[in-house]
JSON list of C-alpha atoms and ligand atoms in Angstrom, two decimals:
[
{"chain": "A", "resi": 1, "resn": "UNK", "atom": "CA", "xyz": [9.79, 20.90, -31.76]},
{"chain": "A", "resi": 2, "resn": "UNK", "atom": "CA", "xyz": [6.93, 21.90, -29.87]},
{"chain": "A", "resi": 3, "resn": "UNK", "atom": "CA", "xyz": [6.12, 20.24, -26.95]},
{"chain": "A", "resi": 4, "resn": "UNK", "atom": "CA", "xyz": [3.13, 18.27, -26.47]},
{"chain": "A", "resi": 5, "resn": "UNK", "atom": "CA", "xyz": [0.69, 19.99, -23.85]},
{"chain": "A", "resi": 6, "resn": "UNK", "atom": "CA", "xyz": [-0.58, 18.06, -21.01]},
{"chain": "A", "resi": 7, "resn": "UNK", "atom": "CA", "xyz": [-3.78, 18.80, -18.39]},
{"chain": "A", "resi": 8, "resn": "UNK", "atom": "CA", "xyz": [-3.46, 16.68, -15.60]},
{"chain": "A", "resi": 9, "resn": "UNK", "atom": "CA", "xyz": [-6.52, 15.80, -13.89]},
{"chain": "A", "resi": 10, "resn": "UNK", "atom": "CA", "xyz": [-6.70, 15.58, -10.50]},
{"chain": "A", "resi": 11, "resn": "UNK", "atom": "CA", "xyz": [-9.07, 14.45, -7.21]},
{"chain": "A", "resi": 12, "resn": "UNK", "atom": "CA", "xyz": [-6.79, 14.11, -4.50]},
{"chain": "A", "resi": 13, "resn": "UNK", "atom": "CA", "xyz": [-3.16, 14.57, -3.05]},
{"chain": "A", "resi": 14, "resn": "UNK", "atom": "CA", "xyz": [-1.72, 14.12, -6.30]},
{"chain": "A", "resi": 15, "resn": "UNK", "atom": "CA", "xyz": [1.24, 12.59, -5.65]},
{"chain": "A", "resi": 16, "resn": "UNK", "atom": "CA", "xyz": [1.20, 10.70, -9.40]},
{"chain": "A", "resi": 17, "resn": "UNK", "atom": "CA", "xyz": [0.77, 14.66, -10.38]},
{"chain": "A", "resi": 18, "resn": "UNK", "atom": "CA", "xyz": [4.29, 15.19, -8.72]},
{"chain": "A", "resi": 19, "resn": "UNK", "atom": "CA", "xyz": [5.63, 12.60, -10.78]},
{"chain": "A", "resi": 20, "resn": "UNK", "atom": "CA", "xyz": [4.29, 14.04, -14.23]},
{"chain": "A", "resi": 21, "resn": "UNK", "atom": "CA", "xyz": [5.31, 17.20, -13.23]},
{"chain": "A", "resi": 22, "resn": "UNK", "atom": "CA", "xyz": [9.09, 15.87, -12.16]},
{"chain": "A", "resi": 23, "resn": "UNK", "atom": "CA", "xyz": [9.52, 14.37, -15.72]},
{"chain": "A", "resi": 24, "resn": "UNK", "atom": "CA", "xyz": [8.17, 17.50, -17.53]},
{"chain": "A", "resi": 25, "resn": "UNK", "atom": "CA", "xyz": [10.98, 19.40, -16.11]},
{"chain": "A", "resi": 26, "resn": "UNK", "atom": "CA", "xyz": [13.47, 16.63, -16.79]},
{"chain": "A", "resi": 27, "resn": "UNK", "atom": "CA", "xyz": [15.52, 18.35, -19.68]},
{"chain": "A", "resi": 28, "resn": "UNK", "atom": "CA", "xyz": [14.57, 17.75, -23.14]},
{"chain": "A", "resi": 29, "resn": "UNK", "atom": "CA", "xyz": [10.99, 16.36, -21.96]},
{"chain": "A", "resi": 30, "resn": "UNK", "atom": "CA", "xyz": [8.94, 16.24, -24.85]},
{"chain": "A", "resi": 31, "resn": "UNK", "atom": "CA", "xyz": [5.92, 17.62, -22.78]},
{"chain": "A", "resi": 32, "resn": "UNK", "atom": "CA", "xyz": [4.72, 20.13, -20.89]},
{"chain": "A", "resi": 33, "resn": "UNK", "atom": "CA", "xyz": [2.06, 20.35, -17.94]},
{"chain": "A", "resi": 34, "resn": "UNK", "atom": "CA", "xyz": [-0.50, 23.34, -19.16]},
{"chain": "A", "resi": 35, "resn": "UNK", "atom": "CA", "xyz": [-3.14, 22.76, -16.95]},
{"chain": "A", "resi": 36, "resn": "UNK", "atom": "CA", "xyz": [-3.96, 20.93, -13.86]},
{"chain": "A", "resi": 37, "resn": "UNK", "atom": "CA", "xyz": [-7.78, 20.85, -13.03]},
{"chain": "A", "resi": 38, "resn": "UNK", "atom": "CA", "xyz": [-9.58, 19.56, -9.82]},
{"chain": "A", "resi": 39, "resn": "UNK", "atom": "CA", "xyz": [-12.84, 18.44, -9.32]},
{"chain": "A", "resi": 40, "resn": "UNK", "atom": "CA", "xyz": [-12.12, 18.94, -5.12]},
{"chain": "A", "resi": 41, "resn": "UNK", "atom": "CA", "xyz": [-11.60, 22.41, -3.99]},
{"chain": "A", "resi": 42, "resn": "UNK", "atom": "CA", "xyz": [-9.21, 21.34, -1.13]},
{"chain": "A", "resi": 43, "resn": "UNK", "atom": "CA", "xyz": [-6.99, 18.82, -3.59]},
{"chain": "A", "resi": 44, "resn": "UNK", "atom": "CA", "xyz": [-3.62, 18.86, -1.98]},
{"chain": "A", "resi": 45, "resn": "UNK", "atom": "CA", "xyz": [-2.55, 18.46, -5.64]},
{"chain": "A", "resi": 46, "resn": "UNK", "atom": "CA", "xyz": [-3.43, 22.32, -6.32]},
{"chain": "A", "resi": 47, "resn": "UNK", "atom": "CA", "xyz": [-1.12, 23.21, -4.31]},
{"chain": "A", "resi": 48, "resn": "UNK", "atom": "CA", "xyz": [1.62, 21.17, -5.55]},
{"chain": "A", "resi": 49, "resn": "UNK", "atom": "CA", "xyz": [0.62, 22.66, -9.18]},
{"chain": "A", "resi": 50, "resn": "UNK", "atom": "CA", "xyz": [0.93, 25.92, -7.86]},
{"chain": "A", "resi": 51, "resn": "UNK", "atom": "CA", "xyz": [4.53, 25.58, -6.26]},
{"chain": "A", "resi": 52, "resn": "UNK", "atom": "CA", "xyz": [5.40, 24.51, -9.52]},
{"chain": "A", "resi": 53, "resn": "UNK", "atom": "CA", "xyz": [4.32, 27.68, -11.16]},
{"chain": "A", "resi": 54, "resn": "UNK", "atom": "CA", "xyz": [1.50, 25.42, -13.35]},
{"chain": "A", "resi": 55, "resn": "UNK", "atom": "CA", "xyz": [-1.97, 27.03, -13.72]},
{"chain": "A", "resi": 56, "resn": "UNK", "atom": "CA", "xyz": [-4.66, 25.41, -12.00]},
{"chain": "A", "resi": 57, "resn": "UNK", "atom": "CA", "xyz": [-8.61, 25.35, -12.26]},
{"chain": "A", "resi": 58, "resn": "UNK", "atom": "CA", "xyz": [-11.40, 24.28, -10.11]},
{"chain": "A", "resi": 59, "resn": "UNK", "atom": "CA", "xyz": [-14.27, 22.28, -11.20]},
{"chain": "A", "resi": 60, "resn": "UNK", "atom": "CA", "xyz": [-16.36, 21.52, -8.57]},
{"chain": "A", "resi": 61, "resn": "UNK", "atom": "CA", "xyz": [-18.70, 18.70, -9.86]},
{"chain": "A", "resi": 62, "resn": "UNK", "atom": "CA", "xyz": [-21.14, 19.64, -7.02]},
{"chain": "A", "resi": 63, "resn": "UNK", "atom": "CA", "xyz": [-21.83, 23.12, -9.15]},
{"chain": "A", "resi": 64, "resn": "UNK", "atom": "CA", "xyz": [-23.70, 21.67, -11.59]},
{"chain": "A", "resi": 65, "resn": "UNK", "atom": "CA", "xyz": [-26.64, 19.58, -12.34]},
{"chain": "A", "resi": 66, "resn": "UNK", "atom": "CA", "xyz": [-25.14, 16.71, -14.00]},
{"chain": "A", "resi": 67, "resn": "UNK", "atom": "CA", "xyz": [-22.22, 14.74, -15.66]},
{"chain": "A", "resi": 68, "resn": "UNK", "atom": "CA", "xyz": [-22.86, 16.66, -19.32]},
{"chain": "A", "resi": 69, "resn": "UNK", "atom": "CA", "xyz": [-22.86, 20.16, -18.29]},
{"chain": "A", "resi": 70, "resn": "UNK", "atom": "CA", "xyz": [-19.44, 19.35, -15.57]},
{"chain": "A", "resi": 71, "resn": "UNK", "atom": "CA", "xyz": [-17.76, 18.02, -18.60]},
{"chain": "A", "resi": 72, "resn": "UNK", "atom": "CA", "xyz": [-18.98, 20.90, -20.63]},
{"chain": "A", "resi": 73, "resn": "UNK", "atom": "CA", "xyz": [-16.85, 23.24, -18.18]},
{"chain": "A", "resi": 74, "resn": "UNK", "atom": "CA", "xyz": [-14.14, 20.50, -18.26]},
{"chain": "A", "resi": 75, "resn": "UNK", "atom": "CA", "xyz": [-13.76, 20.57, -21.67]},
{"chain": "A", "resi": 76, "resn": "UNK", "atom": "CA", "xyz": [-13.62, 24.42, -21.73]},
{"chain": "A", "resi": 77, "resn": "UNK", "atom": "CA", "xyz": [-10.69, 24.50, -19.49]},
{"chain": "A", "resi": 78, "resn": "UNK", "atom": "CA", "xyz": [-9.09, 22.26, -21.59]},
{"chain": "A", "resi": 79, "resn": "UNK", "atom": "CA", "xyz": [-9.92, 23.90, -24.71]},
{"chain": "A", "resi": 80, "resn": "UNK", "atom": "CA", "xyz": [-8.55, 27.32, -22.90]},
{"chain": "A", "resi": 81, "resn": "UNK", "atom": "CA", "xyz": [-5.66, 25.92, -22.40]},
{"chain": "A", "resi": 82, "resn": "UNK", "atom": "CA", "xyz": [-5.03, 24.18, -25.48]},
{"chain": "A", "resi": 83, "resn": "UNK", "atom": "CA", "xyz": [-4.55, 20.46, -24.04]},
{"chain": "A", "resi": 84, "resn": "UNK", "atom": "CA", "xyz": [-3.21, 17.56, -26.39]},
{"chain": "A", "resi": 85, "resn": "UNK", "atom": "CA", "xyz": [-3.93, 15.25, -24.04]},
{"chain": "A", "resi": 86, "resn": "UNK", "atom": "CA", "xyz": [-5.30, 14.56, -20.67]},
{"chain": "A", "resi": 87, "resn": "UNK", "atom": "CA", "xyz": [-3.44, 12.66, -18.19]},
{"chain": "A", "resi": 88, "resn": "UNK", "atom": "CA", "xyz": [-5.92, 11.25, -15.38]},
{"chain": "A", "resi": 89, "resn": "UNK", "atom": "CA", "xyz": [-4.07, 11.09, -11.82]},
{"chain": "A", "resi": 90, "resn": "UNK", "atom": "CA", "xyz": [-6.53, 9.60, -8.91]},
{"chain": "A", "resi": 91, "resn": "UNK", "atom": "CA", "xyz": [-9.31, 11.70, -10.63]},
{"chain": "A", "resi": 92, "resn": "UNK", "atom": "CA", "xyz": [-12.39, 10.27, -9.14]},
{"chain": "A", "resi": 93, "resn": "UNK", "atom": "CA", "xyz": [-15.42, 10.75, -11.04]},
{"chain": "A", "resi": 94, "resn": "UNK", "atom": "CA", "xyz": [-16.52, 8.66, -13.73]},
{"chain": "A", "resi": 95, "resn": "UNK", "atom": "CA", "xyz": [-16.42, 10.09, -16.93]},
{"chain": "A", "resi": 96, "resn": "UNK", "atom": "CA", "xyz": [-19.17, 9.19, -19.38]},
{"chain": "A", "resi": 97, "resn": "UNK", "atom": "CA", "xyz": [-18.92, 8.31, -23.44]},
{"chain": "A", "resi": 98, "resn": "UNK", "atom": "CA", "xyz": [-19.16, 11.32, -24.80]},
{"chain": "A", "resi": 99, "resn": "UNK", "atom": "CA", "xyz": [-16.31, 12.61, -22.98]},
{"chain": "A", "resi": 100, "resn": "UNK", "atom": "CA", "xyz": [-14.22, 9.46, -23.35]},
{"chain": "A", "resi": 101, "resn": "UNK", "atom": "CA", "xyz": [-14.92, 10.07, -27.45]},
{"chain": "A", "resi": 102, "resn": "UNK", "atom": "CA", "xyz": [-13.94, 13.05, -27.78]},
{"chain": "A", "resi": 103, "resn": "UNK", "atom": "CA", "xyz": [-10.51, 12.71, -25.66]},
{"chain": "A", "resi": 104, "resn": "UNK", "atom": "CA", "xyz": [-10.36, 9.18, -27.79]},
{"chain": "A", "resi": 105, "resn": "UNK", "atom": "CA", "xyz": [-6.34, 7.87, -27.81]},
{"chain": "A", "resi": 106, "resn": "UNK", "atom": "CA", "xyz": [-5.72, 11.18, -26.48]},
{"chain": "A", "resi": 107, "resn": "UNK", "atom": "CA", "xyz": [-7.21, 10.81, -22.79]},
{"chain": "A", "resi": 108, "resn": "UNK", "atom": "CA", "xyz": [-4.76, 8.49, -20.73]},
{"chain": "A", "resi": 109, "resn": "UNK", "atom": "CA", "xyz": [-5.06, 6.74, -16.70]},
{"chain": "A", "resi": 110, "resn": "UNK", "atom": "CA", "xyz": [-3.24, 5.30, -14.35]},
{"chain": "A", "resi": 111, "resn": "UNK", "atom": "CA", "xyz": [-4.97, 2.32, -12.31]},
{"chain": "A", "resi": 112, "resn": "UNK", "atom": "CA", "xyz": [-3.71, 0.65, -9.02]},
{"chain": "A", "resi": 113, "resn": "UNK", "atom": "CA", "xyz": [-3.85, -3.25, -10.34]},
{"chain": "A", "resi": 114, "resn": "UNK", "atom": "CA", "xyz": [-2.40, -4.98, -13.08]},
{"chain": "A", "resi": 115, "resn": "UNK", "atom": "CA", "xyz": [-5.52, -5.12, -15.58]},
{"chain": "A", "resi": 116, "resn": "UNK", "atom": "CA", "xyz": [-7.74, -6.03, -16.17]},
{"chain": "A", "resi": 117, "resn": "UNK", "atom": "CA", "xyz": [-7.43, -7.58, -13.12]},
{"chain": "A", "resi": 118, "resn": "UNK", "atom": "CA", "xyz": [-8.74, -5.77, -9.97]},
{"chain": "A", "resi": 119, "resn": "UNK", "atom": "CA", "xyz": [-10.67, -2.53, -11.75]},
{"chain": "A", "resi": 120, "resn": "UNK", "atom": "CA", "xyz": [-12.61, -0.21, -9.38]},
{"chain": "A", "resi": 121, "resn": "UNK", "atom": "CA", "xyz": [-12.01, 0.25, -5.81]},
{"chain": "A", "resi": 122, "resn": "UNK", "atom": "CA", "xyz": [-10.19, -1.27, -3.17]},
{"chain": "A", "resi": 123, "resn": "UNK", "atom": "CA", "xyz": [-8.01, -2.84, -5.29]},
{"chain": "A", "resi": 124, "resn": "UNK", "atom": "CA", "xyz": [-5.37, -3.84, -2.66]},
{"chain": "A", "resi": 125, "resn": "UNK", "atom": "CA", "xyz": [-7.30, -5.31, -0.28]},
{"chain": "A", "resi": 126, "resn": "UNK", "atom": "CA", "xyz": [-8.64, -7.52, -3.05]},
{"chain": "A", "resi": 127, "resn": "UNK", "atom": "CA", "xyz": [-5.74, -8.34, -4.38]},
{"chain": "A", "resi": 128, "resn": "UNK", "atom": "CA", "xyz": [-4.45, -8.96, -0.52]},
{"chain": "A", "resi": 129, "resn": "UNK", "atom": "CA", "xyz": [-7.79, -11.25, -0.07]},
{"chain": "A", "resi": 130, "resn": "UNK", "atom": "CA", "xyz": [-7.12, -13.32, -2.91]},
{"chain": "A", "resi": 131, "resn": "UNK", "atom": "CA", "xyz": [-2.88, -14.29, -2.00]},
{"chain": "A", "resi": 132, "resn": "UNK", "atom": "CA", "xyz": [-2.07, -12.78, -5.30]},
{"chain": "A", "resi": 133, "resn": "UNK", "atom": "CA", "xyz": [1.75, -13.31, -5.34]},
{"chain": "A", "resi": 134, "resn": "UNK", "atom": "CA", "xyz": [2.28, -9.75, -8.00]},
{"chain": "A", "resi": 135, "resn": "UNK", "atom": "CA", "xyz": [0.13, -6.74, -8.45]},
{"chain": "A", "resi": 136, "resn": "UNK", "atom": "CA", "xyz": [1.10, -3.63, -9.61]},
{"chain": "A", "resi": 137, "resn": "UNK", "atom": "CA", "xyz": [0.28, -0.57, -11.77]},
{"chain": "A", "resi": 138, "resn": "UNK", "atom": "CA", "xyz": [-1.40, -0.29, -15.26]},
{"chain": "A", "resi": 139, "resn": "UNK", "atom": "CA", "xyz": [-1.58, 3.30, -17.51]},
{"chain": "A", "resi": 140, "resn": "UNK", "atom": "CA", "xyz": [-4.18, 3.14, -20.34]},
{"chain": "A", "resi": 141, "resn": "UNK", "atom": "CA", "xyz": [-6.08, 5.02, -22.68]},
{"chain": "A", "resi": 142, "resn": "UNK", "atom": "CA", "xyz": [-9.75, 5.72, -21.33]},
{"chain": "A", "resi": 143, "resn": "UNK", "atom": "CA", "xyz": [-12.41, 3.69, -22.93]},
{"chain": "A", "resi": 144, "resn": "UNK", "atom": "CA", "xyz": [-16.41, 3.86, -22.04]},
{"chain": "A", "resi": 145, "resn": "UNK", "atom": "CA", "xyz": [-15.92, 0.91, -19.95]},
{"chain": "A", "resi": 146, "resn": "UNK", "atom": "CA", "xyz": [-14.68, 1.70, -16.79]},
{"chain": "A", "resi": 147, "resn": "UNK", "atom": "CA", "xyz": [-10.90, 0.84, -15.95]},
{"chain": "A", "resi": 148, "resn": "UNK", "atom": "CA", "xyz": [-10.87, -0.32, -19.35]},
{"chain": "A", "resi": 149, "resn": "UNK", "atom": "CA", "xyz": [-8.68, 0.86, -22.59]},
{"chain": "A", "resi": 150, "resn": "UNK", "atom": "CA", "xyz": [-5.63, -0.09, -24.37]},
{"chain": "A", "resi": 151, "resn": "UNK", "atom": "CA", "xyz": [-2.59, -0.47, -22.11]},
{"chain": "A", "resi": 152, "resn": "UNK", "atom": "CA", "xyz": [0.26, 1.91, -22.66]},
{"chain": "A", "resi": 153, "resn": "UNK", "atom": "CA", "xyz": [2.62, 0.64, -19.25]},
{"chain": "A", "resi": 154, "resn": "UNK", "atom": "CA", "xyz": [2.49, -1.77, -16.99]},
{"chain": "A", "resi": 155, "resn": "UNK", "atom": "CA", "xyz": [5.13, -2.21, -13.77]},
{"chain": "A", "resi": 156, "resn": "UNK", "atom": "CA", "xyz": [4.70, -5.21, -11.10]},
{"chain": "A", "resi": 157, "resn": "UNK", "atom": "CA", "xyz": [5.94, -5.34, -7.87]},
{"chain": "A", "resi": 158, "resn": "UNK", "atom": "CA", "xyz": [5.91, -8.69, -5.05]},
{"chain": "A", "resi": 159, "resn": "UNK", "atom": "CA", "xyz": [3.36, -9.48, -2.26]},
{"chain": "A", "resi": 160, "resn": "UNK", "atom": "CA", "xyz": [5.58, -10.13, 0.26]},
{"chain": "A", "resi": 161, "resn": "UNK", "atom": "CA", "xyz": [4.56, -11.99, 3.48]},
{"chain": "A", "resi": 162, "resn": "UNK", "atom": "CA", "xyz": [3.25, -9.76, 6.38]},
{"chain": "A", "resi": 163, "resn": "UNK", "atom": "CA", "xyz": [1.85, -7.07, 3.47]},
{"chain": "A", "resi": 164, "resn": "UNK", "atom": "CA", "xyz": [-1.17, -4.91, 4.92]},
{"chain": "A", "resi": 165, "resn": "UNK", "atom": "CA", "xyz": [-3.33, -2.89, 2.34]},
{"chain": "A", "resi": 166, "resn": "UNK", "atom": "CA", "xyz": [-1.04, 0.34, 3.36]},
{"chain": "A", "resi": 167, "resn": "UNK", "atom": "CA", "xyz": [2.26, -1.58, 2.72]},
{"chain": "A", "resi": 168, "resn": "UNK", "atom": "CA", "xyz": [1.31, -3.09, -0.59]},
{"chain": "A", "resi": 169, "resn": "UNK", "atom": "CA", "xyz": [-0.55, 0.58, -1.58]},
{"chain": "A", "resi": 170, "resn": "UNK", "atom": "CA", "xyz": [2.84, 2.10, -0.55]},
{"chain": "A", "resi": 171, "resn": "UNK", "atom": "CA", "xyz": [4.66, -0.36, -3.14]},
{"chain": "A", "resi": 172, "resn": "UNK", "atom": "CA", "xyz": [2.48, -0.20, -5.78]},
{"chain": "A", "resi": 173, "resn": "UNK", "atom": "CA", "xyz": [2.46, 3.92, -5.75]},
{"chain": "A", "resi": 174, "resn": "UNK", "atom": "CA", "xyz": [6.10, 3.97, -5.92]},
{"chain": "A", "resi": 175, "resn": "UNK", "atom": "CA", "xyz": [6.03, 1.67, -9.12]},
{"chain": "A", "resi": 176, "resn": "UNK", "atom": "CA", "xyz": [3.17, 4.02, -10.10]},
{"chain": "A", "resi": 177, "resn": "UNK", "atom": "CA", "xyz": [5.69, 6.84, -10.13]},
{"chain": "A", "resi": 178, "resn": "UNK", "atom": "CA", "xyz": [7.61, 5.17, -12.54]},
{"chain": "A", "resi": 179, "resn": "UNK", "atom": "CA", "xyz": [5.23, 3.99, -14.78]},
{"chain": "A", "resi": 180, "resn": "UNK", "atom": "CA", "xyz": [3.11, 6.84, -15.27]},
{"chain": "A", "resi": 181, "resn": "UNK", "atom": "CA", "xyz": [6.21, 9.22, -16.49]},
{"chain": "A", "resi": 182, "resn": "UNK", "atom": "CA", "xyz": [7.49, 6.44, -18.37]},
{"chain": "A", "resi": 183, "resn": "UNK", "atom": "CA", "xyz": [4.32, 6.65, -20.63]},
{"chain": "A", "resi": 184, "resn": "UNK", "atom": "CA", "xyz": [4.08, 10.10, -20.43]},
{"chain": "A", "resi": 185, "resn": "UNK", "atom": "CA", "xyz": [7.51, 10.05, -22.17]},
{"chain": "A", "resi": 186, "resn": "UNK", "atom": "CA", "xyz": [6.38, 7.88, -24.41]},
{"chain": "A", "resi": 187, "resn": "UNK", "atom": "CA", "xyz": [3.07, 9.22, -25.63]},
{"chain": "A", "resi": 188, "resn": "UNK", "atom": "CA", "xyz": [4.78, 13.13, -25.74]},
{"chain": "A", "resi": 189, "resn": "UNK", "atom": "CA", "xyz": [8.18, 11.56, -28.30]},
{"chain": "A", "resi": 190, "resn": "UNK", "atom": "CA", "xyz": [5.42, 10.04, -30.37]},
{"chain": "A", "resi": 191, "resn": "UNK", "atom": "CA", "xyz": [6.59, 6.54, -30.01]},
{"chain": "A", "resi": 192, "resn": "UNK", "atom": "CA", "xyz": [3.00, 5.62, -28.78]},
{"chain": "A", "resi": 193, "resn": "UNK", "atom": "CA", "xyz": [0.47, 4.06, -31.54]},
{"chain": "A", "resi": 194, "resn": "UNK", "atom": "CA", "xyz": [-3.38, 2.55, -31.20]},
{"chain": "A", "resi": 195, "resn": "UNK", "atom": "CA", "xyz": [-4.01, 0.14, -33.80]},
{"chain": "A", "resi": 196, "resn": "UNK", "atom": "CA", "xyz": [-6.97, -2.28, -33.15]},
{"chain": "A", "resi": 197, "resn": "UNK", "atom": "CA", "xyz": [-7.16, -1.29, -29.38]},
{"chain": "A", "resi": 198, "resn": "UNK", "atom": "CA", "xyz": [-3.53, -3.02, -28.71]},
{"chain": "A", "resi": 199, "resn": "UNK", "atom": "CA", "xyz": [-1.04, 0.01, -28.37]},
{"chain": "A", "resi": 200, "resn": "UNK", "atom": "CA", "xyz": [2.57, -0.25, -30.46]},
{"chain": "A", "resi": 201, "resn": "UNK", "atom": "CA", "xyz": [5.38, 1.20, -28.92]},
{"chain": "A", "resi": 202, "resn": "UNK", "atom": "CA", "xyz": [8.18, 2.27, -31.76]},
{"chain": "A", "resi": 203, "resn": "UNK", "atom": "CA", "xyz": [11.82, 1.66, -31.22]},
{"chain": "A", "resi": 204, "resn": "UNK", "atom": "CA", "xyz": [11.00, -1.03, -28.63]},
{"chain": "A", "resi": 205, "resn": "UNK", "atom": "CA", "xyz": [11.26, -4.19, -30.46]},
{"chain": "A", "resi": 206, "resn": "UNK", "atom": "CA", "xyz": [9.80, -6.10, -27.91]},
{"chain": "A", "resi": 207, "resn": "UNK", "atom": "CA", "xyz": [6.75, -4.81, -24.99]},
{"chain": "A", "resi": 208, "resn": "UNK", "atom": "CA", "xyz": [10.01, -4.25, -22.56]},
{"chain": "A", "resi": 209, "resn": "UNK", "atom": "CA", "xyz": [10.11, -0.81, -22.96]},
{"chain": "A", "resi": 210, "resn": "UNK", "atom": "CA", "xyz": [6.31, -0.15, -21.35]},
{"chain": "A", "resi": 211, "resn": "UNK", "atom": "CA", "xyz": [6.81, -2.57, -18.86]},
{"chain": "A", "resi": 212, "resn": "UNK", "atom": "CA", "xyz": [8.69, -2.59, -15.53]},
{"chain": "A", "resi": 213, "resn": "UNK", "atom": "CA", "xyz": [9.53, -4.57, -12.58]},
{"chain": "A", "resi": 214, "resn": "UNK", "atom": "CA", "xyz": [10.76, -3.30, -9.30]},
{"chain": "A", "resi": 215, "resn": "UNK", "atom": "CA", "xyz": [14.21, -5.01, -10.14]},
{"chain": "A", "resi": 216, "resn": "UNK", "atom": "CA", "xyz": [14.81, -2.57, -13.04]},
{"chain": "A", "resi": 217, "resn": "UNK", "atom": "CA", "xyz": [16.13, 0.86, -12.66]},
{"chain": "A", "resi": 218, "resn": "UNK", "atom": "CA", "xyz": [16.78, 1.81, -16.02]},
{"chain": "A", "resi": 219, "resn": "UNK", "atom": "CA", "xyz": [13.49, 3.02, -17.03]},
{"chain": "A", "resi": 220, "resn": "UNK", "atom": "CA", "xyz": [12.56, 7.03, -16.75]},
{"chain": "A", "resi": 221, "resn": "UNK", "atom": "CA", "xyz": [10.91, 7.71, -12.90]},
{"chain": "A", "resi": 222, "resn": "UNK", "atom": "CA", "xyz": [13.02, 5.05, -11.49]},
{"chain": "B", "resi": 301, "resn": "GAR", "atom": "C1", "xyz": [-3.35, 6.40, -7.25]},
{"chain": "B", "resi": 301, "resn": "GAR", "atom": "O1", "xyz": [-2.99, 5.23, -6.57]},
{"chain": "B", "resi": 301, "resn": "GAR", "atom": "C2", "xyz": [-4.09, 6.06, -8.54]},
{"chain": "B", "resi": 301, "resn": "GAR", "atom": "O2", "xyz": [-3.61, 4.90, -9.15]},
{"chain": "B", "resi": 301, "resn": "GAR", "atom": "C3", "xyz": [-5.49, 5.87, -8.02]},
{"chain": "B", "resi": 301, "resn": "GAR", "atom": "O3", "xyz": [-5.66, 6.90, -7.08]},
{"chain": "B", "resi": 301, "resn": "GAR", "atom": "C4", "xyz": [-4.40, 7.20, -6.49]},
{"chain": "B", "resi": 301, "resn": "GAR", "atom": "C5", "xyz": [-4.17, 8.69, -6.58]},
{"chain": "B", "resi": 301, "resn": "GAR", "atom": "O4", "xyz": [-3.03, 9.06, -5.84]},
{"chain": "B", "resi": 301, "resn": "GAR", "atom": "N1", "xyz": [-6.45, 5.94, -9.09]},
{"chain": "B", "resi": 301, "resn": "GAR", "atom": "C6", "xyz": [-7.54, 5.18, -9.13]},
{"chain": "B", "resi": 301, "resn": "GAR", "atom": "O5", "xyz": [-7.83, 4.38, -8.28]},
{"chain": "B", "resi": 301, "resn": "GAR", "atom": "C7", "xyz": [-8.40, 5.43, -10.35]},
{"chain": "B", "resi": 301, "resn": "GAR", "atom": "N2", "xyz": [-9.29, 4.33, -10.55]},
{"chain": "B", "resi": 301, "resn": "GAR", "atom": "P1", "xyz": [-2.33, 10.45, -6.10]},
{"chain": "B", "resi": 301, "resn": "GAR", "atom": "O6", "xyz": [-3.40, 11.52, -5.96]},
{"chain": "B", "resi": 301, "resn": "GAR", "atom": "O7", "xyz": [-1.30, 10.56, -5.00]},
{"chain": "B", "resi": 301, "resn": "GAR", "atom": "O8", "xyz": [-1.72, 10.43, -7.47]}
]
C-alpha cells in the first residue's frame, strides 16, 4: 500500500523531527517523511533532514509581506511535494484560518502541556508555578484557535520535587518522543477518525492506545 506522505514543519532544533523521522524508517512504517520545511534559515533541524537524505525547503517568513502570501509559498512546497499531511514540530509561527482549513484533520501538532491546560508559551514554568503534580505532552489536529484541536495522543510524566523548568522540559520532551510517533503511526495505518471534534482511534477499545505514561514501554517511540 502506498505510504502516506508526511511534511514536517519545522522552527528550531528539531529534535521531535528526529523522532518522526526514526519511526518512518522503522520497517513496515506506514509513512514516509517527503518534505521538511523551515521557516528559520539556520534550523538545526535542516540539517538533521538532510543527513537523513529527506528534501528540505526554506521559507523564510521575513521574505514576504504577510501571513497570506508566506502560506501561499508554504502551501506550494507542500503541493510540490505531494504532502497528505503536515506534521507541526516546534514550528513557531502562528498559522491563520485559512491555512488551518485547508490542512483541516489533515494538519497535526505536538504541544508541551497536557491540554488544554497550559497553551502558548512557557508552559513549564507555569506549570512549575502552579505545583502541578503531572504535565506532559498533547498531539492534536490544528484548529483556528491556537493550541486548540481534537486530541490524537496524550503521555504524562511526574513533577518530582527539586524540578527546574530545564529538568521538567527535559522530561516532558522525552515523553514527547514517544507520543508524537505514536500518532504518527496511528494517523499513517488509518486507525485515526474525527467525528464531532473528539478523535476515534480503531482497534483500541478503550483511549489506552493514544495515551501514555512514563511507566509504559510498550507503546511505539518508547
Ligand atoms: C517541543 O517541545 C514542542 O512541543 C514545542 O517546541 C519544542 C520543539 O522542539 N512546540 C511548541 O511549543 C508549539 N506550541 P524540537 O524542535 O526539538 O522538536
Amino acid at each position: 500500500m502506498a505510504r502516506l506522505k508526511v511534511a514536517v514543519l519545522i522552527s528550531g532544533r528539531g529534535s521531535n523531527l528526529q523522532a518522526l523521522i526514526d519511526e518512518c524508517a522503522r520497517p513496515g512504517s506506514a509513512a514516509e517523511i517527503v518534505l521538511v520545511l523551515s521557516n528559520a534559515p539556520d534550523a538545526a533541524g535542516l540539517d538533521r533532514a538532510a543527513a537523513a537524505g529527506i528534501p528540505t525547503a526554506t521559507v523564510d517568513h521575513r521574505d514576504f509581506d504577510g501571513r497570506a502570501p508566506f502560506e501561499a509559498a508554504v502551501n506550494g512546497a507542500l503541493d510540490v511535494a505531494g504532502a497528505g499531511l503536515v506534521c507541526l514540530a516546534g514550528f513557531m509561527r502562528l498559522l491563520t484560518a485559512a491555512f488551518v482549513e485547508r490542512w483541516r484533520d489533515r494538519l497535526v501538532n505536538i504541544h508541551p502541556s497536557l491540554l488544554p491546560a497550559y497553551k502558548g508559551l512557557n508552559t513549564h514554568a507555569r506549570a512549575l508555578a502552579d505545583g502541578v503534580r503531572l504535565t506532559g505532552c498533547t498531539v492534536h489536529f490544528v484548529r483556528s484557535d491556537m493550541d486548540a484541536g481534537p486530541i490524537v495522543v496524550q503521555g504524562c510524566v511526574p513533577v518530582l520535587p527539586g524540578d527546574d523548568e530545564a529538568a521538567l522540559a527535559a522530561r516532558v520532551l522525552k515523553m514527547e518522543h514517544r507520543a508524537y510517533p505514536l500518532a504518527l503511526r496511528l494517523i499513517a495505518e488509518g486507525r485515526v477518525r474525527v467525528a464531532n471534534e473528539r478523535v476515534e482511534i480503531d482497534g483500541a477499545g478503550s483511549p489506552a492506545g493514544a495515551m501514555l505514561n512514563p511507566t509504559d514501554d510498550s507503546c511505539a517511540g518508547a
